[in-house]
Short mmCIF file of C-alpha atoms and ligand atoms in Angstrom, two decimals:
data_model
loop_
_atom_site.label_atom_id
_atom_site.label_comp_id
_atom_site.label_asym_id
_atom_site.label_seq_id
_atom_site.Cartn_x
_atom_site.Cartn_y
_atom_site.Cartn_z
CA UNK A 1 117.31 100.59 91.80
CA UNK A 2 117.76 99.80 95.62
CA UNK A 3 116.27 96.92 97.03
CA UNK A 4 116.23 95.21 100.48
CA UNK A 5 116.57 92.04 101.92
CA UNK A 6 115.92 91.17 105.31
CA UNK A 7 117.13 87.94 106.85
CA UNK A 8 113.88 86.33 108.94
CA UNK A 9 114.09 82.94 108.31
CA UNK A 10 116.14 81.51 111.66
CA UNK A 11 113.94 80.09 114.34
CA UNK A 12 115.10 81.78 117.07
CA UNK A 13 115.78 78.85 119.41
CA UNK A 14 116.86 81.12 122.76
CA UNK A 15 112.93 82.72 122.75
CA UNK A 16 111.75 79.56 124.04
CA UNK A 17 108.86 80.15 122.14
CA UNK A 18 106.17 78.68 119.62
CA UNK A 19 106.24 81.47 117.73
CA UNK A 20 108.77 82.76 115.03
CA UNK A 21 110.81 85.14 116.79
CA UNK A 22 110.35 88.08 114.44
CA UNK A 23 106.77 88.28 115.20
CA UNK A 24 107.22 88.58 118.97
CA UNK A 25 105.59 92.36 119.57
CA UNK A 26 107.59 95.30 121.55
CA UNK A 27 104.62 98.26 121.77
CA UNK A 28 101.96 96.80 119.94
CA UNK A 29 104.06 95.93 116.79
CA UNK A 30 105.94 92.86 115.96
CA UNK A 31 109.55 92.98 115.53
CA UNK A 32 109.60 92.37 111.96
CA UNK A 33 106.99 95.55 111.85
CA UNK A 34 109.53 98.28 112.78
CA UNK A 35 112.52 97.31 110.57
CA UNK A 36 110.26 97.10 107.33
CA UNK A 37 109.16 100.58 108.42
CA UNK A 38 112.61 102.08 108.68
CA UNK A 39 113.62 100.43 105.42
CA UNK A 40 110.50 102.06 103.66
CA UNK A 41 111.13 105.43 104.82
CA UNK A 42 114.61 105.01 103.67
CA UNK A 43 113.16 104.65 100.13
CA UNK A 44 113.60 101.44 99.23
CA UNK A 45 112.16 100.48 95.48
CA UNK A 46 111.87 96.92 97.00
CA UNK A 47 111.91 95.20 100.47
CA UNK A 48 112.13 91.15 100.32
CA UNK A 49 111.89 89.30 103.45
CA UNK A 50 113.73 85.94 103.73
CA UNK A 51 111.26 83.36 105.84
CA UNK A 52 110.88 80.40 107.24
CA UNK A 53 107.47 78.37 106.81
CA UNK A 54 105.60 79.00 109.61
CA UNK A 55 106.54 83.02 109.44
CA UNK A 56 105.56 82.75 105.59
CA UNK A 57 102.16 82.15 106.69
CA UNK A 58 101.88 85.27 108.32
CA UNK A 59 103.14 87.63 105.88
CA UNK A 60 100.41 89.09 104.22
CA UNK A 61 99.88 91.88 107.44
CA UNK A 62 103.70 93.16 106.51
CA UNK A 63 102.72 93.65 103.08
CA UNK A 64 105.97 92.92 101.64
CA UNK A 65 107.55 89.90 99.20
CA UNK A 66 108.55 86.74 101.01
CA UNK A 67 111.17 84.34 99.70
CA UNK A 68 110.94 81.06 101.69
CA UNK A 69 114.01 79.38 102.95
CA UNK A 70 113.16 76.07 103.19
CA UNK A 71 116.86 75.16 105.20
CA UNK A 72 118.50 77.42 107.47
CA UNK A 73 121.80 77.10 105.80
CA UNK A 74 123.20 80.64 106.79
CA UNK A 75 122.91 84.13 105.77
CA UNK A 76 124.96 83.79 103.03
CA UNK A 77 122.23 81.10 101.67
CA UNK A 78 119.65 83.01 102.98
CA UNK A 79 120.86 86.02 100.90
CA UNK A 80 121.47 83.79 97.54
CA UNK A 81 118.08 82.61 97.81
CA UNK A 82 116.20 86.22 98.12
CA UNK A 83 118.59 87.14 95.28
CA UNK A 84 117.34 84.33 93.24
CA UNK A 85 113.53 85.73 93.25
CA UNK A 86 114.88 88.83 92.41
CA UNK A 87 115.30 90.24 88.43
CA UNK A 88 118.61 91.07 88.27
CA UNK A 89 119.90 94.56 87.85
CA UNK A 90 123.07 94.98 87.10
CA UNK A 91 123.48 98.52 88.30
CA UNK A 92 121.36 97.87 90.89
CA UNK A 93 122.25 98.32 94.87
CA UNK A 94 120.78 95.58 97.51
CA UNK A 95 120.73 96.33 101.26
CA UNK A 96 120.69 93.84 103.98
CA UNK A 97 119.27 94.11 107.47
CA UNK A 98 118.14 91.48 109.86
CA UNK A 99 114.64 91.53 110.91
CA UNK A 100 115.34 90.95 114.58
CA UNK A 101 116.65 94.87 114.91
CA UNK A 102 113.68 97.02 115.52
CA UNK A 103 115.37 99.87 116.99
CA UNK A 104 117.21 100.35 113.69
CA UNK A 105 116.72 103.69 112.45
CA UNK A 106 116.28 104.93 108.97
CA UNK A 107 119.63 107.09 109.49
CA UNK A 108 121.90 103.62 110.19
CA UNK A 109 120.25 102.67 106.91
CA UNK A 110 121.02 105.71 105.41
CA UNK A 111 124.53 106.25 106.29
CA UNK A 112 125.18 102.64 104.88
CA UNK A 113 124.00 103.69 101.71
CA UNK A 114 125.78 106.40 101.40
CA UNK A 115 129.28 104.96 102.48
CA UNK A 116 129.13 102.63 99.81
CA UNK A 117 128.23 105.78 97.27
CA UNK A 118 130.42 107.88 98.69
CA UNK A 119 133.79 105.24 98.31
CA UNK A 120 135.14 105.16 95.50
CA UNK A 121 135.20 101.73 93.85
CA UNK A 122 133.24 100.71 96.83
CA UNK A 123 131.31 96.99 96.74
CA UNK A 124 130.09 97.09 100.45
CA UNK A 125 129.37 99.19 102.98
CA UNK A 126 128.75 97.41 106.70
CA UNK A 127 128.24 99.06 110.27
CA UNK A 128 130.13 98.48 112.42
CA UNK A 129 129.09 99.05 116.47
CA UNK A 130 131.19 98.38 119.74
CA UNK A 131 129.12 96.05 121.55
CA UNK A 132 128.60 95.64 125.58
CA UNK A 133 130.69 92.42 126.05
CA UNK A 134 130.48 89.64 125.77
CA UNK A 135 129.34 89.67 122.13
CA UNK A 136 128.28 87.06 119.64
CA UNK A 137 128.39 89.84 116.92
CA UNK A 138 131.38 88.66 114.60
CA UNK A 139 134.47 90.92 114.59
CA UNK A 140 135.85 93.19 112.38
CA UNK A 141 139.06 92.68 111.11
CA UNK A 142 141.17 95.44 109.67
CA UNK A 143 144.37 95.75 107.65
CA UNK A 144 145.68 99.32 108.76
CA UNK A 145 142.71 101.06 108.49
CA UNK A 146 140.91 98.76 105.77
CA UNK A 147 138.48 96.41 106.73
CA UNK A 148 139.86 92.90 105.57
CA UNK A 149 137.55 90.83 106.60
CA UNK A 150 134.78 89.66 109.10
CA UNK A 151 135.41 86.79 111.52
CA UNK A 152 132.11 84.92 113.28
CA UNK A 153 132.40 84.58 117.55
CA UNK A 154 132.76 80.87 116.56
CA UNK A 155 135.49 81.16 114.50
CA UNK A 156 137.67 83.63 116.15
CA UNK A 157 141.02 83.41 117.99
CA UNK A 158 141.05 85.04 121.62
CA UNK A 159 143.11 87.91 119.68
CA UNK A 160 139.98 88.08 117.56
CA UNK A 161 137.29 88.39 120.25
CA UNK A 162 139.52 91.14 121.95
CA UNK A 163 138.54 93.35 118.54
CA UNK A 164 135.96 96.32 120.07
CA UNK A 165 134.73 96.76 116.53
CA UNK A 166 131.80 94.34 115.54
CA UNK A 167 129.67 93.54 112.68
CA UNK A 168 125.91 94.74 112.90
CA UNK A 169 124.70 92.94 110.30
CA UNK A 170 123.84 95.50 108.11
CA UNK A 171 124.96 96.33 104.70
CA UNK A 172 124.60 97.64 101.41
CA UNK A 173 126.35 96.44 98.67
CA UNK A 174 126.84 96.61 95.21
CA UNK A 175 124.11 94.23 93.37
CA UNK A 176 126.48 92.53 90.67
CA UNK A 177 129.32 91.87 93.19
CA UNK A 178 126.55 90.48 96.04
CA UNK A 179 125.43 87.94 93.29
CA UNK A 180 128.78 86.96 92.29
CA UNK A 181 129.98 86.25 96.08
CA UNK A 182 127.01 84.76 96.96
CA UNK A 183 127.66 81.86 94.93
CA UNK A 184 131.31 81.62 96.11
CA UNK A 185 130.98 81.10 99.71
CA UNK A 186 130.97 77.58 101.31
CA UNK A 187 130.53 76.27 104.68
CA UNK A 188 133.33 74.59 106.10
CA UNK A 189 133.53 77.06 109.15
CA UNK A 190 132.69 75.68 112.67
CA UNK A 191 128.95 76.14 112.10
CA UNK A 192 128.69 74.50 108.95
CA UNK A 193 126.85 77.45 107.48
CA UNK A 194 127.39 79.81 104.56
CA UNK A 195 128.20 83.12 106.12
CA UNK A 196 127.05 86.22 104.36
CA UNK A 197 130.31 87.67 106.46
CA UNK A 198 132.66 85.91 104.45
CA UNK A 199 131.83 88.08 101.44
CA UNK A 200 134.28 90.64 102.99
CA UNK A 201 137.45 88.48 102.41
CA UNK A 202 135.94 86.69 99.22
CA UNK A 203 135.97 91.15 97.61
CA UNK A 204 139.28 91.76 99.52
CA UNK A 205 141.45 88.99 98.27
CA UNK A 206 139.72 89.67 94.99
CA UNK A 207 141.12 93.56 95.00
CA UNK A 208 137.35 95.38 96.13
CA UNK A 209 137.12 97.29 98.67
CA UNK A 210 134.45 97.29 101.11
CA UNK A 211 134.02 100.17 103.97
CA UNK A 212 132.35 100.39 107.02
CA UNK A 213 130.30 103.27 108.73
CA UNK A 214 130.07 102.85 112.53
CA UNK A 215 126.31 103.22 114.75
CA UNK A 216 125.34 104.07 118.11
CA UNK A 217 125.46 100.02 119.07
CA UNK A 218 121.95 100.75 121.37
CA UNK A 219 120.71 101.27 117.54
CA UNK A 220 121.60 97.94 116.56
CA UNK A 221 121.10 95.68 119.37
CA UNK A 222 119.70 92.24 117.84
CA UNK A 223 116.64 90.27 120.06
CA UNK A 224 118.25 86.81 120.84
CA UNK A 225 115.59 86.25 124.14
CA UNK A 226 112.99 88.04 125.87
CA UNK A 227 115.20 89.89 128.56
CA UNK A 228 116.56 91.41 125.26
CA UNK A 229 112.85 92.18 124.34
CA UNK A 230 112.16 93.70 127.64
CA UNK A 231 114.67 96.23 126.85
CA UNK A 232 114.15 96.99 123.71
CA UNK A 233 110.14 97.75 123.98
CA UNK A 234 111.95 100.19 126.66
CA UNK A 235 113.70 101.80 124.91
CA UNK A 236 111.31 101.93 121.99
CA UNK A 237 108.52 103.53 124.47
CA UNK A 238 111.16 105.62 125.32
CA UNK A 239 111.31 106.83 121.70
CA UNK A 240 107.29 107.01 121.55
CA UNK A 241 107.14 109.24 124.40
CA UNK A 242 110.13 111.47 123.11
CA UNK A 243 107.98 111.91 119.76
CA UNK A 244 104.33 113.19 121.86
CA UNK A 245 106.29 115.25 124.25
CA UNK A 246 108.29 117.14 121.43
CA UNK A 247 104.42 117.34 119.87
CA UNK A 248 103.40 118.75 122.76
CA UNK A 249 102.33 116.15 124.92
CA UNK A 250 102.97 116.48 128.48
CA UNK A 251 103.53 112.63 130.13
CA UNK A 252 103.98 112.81 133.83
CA UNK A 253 105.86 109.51 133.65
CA UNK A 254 107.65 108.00 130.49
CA UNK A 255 108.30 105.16 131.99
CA UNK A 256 105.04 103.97 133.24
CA UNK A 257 103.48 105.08 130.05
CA UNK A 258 102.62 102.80 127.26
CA UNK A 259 102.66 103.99 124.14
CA UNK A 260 102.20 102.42 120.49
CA UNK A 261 103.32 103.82 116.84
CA UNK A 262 100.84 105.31 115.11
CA UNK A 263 98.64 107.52 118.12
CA UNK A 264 97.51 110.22 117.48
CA UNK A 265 97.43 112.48 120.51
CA UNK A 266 96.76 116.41 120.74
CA UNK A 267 98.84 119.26 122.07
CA UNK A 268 98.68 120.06 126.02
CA UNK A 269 96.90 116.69 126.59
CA UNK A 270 98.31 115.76 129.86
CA UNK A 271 98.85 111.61 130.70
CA UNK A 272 99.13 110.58 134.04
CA UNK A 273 100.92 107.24 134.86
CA UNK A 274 100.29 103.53 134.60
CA UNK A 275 98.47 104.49 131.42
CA UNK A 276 98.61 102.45 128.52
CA UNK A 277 97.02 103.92 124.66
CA UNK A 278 97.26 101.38 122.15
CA UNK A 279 95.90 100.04 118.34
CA UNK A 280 95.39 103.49 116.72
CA UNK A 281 93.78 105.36 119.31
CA UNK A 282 93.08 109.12 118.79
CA UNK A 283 92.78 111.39 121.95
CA UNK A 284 92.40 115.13 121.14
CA UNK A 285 93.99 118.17 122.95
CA UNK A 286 93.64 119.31 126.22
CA UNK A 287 92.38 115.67 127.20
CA UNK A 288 93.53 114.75 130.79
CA UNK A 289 93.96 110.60 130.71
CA UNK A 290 95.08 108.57 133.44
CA UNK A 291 96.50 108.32 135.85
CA UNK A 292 95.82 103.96 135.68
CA UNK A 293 93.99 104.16 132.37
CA UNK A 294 93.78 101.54 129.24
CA UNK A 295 92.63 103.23 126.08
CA UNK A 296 92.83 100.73 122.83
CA UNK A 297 91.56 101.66 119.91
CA UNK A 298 90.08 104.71 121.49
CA UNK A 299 88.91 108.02 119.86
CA UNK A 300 88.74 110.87 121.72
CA UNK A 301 87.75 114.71 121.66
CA UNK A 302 89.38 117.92 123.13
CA UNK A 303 89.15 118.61 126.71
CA UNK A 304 88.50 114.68 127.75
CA UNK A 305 88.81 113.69 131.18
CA UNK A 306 89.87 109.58 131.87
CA UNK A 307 90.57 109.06 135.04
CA UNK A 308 91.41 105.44 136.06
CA UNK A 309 89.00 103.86 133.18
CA UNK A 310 89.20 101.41 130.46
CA UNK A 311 88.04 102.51 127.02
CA UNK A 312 88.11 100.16 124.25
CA UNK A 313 86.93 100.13 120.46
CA UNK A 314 84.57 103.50 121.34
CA UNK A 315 84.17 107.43 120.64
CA UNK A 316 84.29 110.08 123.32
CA UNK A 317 83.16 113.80 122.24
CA UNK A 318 84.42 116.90 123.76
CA UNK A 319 84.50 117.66 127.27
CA UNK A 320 83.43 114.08 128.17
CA UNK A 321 84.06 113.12 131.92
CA UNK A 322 84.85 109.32 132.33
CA UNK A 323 85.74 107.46 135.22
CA UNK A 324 86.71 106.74 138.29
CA UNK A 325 86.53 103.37 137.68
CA UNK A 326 84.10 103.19 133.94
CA UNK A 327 84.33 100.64 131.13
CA UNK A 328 83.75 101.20 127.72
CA UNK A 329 83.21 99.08 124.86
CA UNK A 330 82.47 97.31 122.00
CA UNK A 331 81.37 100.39 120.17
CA UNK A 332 79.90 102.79 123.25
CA UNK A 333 79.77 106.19 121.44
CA UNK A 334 79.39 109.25 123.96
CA UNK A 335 78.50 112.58 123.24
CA UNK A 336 79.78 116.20 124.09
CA UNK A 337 79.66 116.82 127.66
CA UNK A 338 79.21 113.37 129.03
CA UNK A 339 79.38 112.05 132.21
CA UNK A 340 80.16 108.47 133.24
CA UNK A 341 81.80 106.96 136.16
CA UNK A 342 82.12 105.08 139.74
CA UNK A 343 81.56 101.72 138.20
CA UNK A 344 79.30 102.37 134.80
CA UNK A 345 79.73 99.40 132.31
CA UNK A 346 78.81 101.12 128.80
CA UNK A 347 78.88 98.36 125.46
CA UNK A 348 77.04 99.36 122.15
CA UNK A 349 75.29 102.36 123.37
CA UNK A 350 74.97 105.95 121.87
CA UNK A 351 74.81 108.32 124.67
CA UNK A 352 73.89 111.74 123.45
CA UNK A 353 75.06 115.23 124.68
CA UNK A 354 75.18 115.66 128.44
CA UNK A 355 73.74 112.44 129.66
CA UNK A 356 74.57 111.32 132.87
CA UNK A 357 75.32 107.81 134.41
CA UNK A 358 77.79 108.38 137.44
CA UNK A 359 77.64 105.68 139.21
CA UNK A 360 76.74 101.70 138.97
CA UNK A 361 75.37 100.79 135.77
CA UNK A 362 75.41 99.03 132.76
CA UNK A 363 74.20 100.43 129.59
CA UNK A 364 74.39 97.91 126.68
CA UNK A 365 72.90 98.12 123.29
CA UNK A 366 71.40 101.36 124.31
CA UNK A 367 70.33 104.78 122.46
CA UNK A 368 70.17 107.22 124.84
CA UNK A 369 68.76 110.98 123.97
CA UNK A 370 70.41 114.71 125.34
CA UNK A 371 70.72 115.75 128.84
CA UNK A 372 68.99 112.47 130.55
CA UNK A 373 70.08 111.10 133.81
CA UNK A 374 70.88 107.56 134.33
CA UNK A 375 69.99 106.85 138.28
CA UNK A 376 72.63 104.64 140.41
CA UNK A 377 71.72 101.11 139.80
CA UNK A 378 70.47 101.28 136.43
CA UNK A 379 70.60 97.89 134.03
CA UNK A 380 69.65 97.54 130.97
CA UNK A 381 68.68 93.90 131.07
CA UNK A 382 69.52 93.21 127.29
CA UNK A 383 69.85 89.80 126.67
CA UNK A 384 66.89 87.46 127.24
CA UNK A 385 68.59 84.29 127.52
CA UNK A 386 68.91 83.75 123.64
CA UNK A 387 69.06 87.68 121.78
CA UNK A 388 70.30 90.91 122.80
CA UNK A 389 67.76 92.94 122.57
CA UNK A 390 67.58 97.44 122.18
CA UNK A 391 66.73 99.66 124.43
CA UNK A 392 66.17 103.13 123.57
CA UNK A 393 66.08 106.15 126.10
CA UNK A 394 64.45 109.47 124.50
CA UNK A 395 66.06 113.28 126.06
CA UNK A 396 65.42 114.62 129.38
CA UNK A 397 64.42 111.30 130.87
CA UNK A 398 64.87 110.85 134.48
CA UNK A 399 65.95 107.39 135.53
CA UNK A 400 65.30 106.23 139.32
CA UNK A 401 67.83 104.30 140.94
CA UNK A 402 67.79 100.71 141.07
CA UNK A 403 65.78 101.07 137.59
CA UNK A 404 65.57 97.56 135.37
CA UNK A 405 64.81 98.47 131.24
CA UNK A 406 63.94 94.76 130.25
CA UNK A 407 64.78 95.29 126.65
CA UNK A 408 63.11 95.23 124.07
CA UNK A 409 61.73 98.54 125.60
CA UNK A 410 61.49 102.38 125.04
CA UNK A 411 61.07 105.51 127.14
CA UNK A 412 59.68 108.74 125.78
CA UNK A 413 60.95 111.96 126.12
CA UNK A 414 60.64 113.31 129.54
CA UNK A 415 59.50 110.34 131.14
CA UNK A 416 60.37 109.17 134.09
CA UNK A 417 60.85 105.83 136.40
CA UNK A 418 60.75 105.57 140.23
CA UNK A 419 63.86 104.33 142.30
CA UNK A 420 63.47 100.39 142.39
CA UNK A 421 61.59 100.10 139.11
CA UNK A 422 61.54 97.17 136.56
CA UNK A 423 59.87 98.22 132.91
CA UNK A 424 58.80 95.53 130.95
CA UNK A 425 56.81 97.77 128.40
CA UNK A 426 57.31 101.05 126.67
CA UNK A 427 56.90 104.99 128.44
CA UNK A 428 55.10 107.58 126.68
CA UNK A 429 56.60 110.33 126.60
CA UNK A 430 56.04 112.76 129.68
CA UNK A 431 54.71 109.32 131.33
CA UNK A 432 55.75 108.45 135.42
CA UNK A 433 56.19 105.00 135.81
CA UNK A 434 56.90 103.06 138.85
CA UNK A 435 57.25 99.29 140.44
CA UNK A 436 57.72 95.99 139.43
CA UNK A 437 56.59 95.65 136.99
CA UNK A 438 56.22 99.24 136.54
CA UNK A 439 53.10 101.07 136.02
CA UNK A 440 51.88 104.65 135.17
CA UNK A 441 51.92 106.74 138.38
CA UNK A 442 48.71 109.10 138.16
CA UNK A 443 49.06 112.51 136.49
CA UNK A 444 50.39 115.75 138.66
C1 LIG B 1 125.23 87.48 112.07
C2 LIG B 1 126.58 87.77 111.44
C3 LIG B 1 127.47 88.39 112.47
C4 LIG B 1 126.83 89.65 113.01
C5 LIG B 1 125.43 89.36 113.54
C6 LIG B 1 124.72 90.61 113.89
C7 LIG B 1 126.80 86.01 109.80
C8 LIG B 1 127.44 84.72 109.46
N1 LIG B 1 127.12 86.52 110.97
O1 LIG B 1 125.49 86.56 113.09
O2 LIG B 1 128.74 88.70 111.93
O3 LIG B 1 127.60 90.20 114.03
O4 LIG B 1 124.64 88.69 112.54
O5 LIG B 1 123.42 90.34 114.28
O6 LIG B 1 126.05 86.55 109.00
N2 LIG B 1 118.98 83.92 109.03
C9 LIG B 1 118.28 83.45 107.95
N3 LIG B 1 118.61 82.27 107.40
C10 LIG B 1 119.67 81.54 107.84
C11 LIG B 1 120.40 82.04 108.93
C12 LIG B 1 120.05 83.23 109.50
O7 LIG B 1 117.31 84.07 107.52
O8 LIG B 1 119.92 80.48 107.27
C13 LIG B 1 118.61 85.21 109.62
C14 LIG B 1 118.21 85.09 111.08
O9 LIG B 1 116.81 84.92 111.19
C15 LIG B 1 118.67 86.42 111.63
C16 LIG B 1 119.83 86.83 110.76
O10 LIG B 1 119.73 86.04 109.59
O11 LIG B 1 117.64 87.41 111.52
C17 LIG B 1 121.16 86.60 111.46
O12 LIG B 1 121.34 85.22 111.61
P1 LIG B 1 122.07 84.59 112.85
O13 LIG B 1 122.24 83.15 112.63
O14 LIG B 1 121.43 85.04 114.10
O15 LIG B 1 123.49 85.24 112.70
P2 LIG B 1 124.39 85.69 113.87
O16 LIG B 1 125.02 84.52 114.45
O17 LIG B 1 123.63 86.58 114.78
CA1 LIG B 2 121.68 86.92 115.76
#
């Protein structure tokens, strides 16, 4: 069995923040998010995350155990106290990661793993990185070419600091030698904390080995602040772009393009800059979106156009037309062949095939029927000062400009309003109405 334990419970003082650090967000996702998703595609049978209180009570979105620690007392405590909740198995092999790492991949995970299989004799595996300088990572300290033993920033001699090779914080070791050294460390170090580290020397002096794999150190760069957080939702959208373009996607600009995990976005859709796509949003192929576009939680068809709009929590069909300058949401759900833009203001409305609205309007808690056209102007005056309240458009209706559907209120197929009219009661269908309030204009 392999099981994982990642360290979460430190507070994160340099953030400045409220918050637990872990749950700060880089592209949509918390911290916390990405490293429990590399350790689950590396195949974990188990992943335990070591918390604090006020992170505990946030778990249950991760969907992962939780071990509180109630005292931050040091990795090394931190570790012993996940191990605690854990059945023991003797043969059993426990990684360690540190949930502030999101742009750990599953390969760094891998390779761990694997160095400690592959060594003969073997109790831990570490990586090991050369970090930009200065560096609070702790320092690897070798004997020839074994590792000997791992010395904290605070601890070190000036000799020690010079050492290029660094501790990531990341390791996999062998379960029955973890839960042995775990209950050996102790804290007189000038922190006054049990380091997890110190289980290198505690193995070495004892005759184990333990052998390190080295990573890319932009792989394993730890979030201390939030200029650290800046760069790493960079270099994480950087990643998120990579993916769409090797799909197919073609972004104009990466780096004014804000992407989230888990789009889904079609081959030889084309994204424009200053565009942002967010909480599961689906855009199909051919689409054209942006440039200076916000989709969240957006579904799209083939052959959309989104130019400069805002389209939240709403459906789009096929060869929709949207913007300049439209807003939709709260469930707006357009047909094939749509057209809405130049300041249209769409929110719970079902806009069948081919309707129109181009320019100034708002359109809320609307059904409105095939290939009708929505005049400039046109307001659905929904809410009555207590209850929204429906309004339902049948096909082929013409809309004036300037038109006012006091809701509750219908129009019948065909019908039509004059420019400038308010309707305060239902349209036949085929019916002309006009004025304020409007009435039946006589028959052609
Ligand atoms: C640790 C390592 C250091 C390594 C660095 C890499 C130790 C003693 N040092 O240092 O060699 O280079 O990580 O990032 O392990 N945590 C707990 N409970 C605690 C203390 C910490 O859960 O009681 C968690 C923190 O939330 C954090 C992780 O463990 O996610 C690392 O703790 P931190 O105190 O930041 O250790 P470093 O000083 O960074
Ligand atoms: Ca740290």
């Amino acid at each position: 069995m392999i099981r994982a334990v990642v360290l979460a419970a430190g507070k994160g003082t340099r953030m400045k923040s409220s918050r637990t650090k872990v749950l700060h967000e880089l592209c949509g996702r918390p911290m916390l998010w990405y490293v429990l998703e590399s350790l689950r595609s590396s195949g974990m049978d188990q992943v335990v995350v070591v918390v604090n209180d006020e992170l505990n009570a946030e778990m249950a979105q991760f969907g992962v155990t939780a071990v509180v620690q109630r005292k931050q007392r040091g990795t090394g405590d931190a570790v012993r106290t996940a191990l605690e909740r854990l059945d023991s198995d003797p043969r059993g092999r426990i990684v360690v990661a540190c949930g502030d790492m999101p742009l750990v991949q599953v390969e760094t995970f891998a390779s761990v793993v694997r160095a400690l299989d592959a060594s003969d004799g073997a109790v831990m595996a570490l990586v090991s990185a050369a970090m930009p300088l200065p560096s609070n990572f702790g320092r690897v300290v070798r004997n020839g070419s074994q590792v000997e033993r791992i010395v904290e920033v605070a601890d070190a001699t000036a000799e020690q600091l010079a050492i290029a090779e660094m501790n990531a914080g990341i390791y996999a070791f062998d379960e029955a030698a973890l839960r042995d050294a775990v209950t050996k460390l102790r804290s007189d170090n000038a922190q006054g904390e049990y380091y997890l580290t110190d289980a290198v020397g505690y193995f070495v002096e004892a005759g184990k080995k333990v052998t390190a794999v080295t990573a890319d150190h932009q792989h394993v760069l730890g979030i201390n602040d939030r200029a650290e957080l800046a760069l790493a939702r960079r270099e994480m959208n950087e990643r998120l772009c990579a993916a769409h373009m090797a799909d197919g996607v073609t972004i104009v600009d990466p780096q004014t393009t804000y992407l989230e995990p888990e789009l889904s976005i079609g081959a030889d859709t084309v994204i424009y800059p200053n565009t942002a796509i967010s909480r599961l949003s689906q855009v199909g192929s051919n689409c054209t979106i942006g440039p200076n576009s916000r989709l969240s939680n957006a579904r799209l068809g083939d052959r959309v156009t989104v130019r400069e709009s805002v389209i939240s929590d709403s459906s789009v069909g096929d060869d929709a037309v949207i913007g300049p300058f439209a807003h939709l949401r709260g469930d707006a759900a357009l047909g094939e062949g749509v057209r809405v833009g130049n300041f249209v203001e769409i929110k719970k409305a079902r806009l069948a095939a081919r309707v129109k609205a181009g320019h100034l309007a708002y359109l809320g808690d609307a059904t409105i029927g095939e290939d009708t056209n929505v005049g400039a102007g046109t307001i659905t005056c929904n809410f009555d000062g207590v209850r929204k309240n429906v309004t339902s458009i049948g096909r082929d209706v013409s809309i004036g400009s300037n038109t006012s559907l006091v809701a509750p209120v219908s129009l019948g197929d065909g019908s039509l309003t004059g420019a400038g009219s308010v309707v305060t009661h239902d349209v036949e269908p085929g019916e002309r109405v006009a004025g304020n309030p409007a009435r039946p204009l006589p028959k052609k």
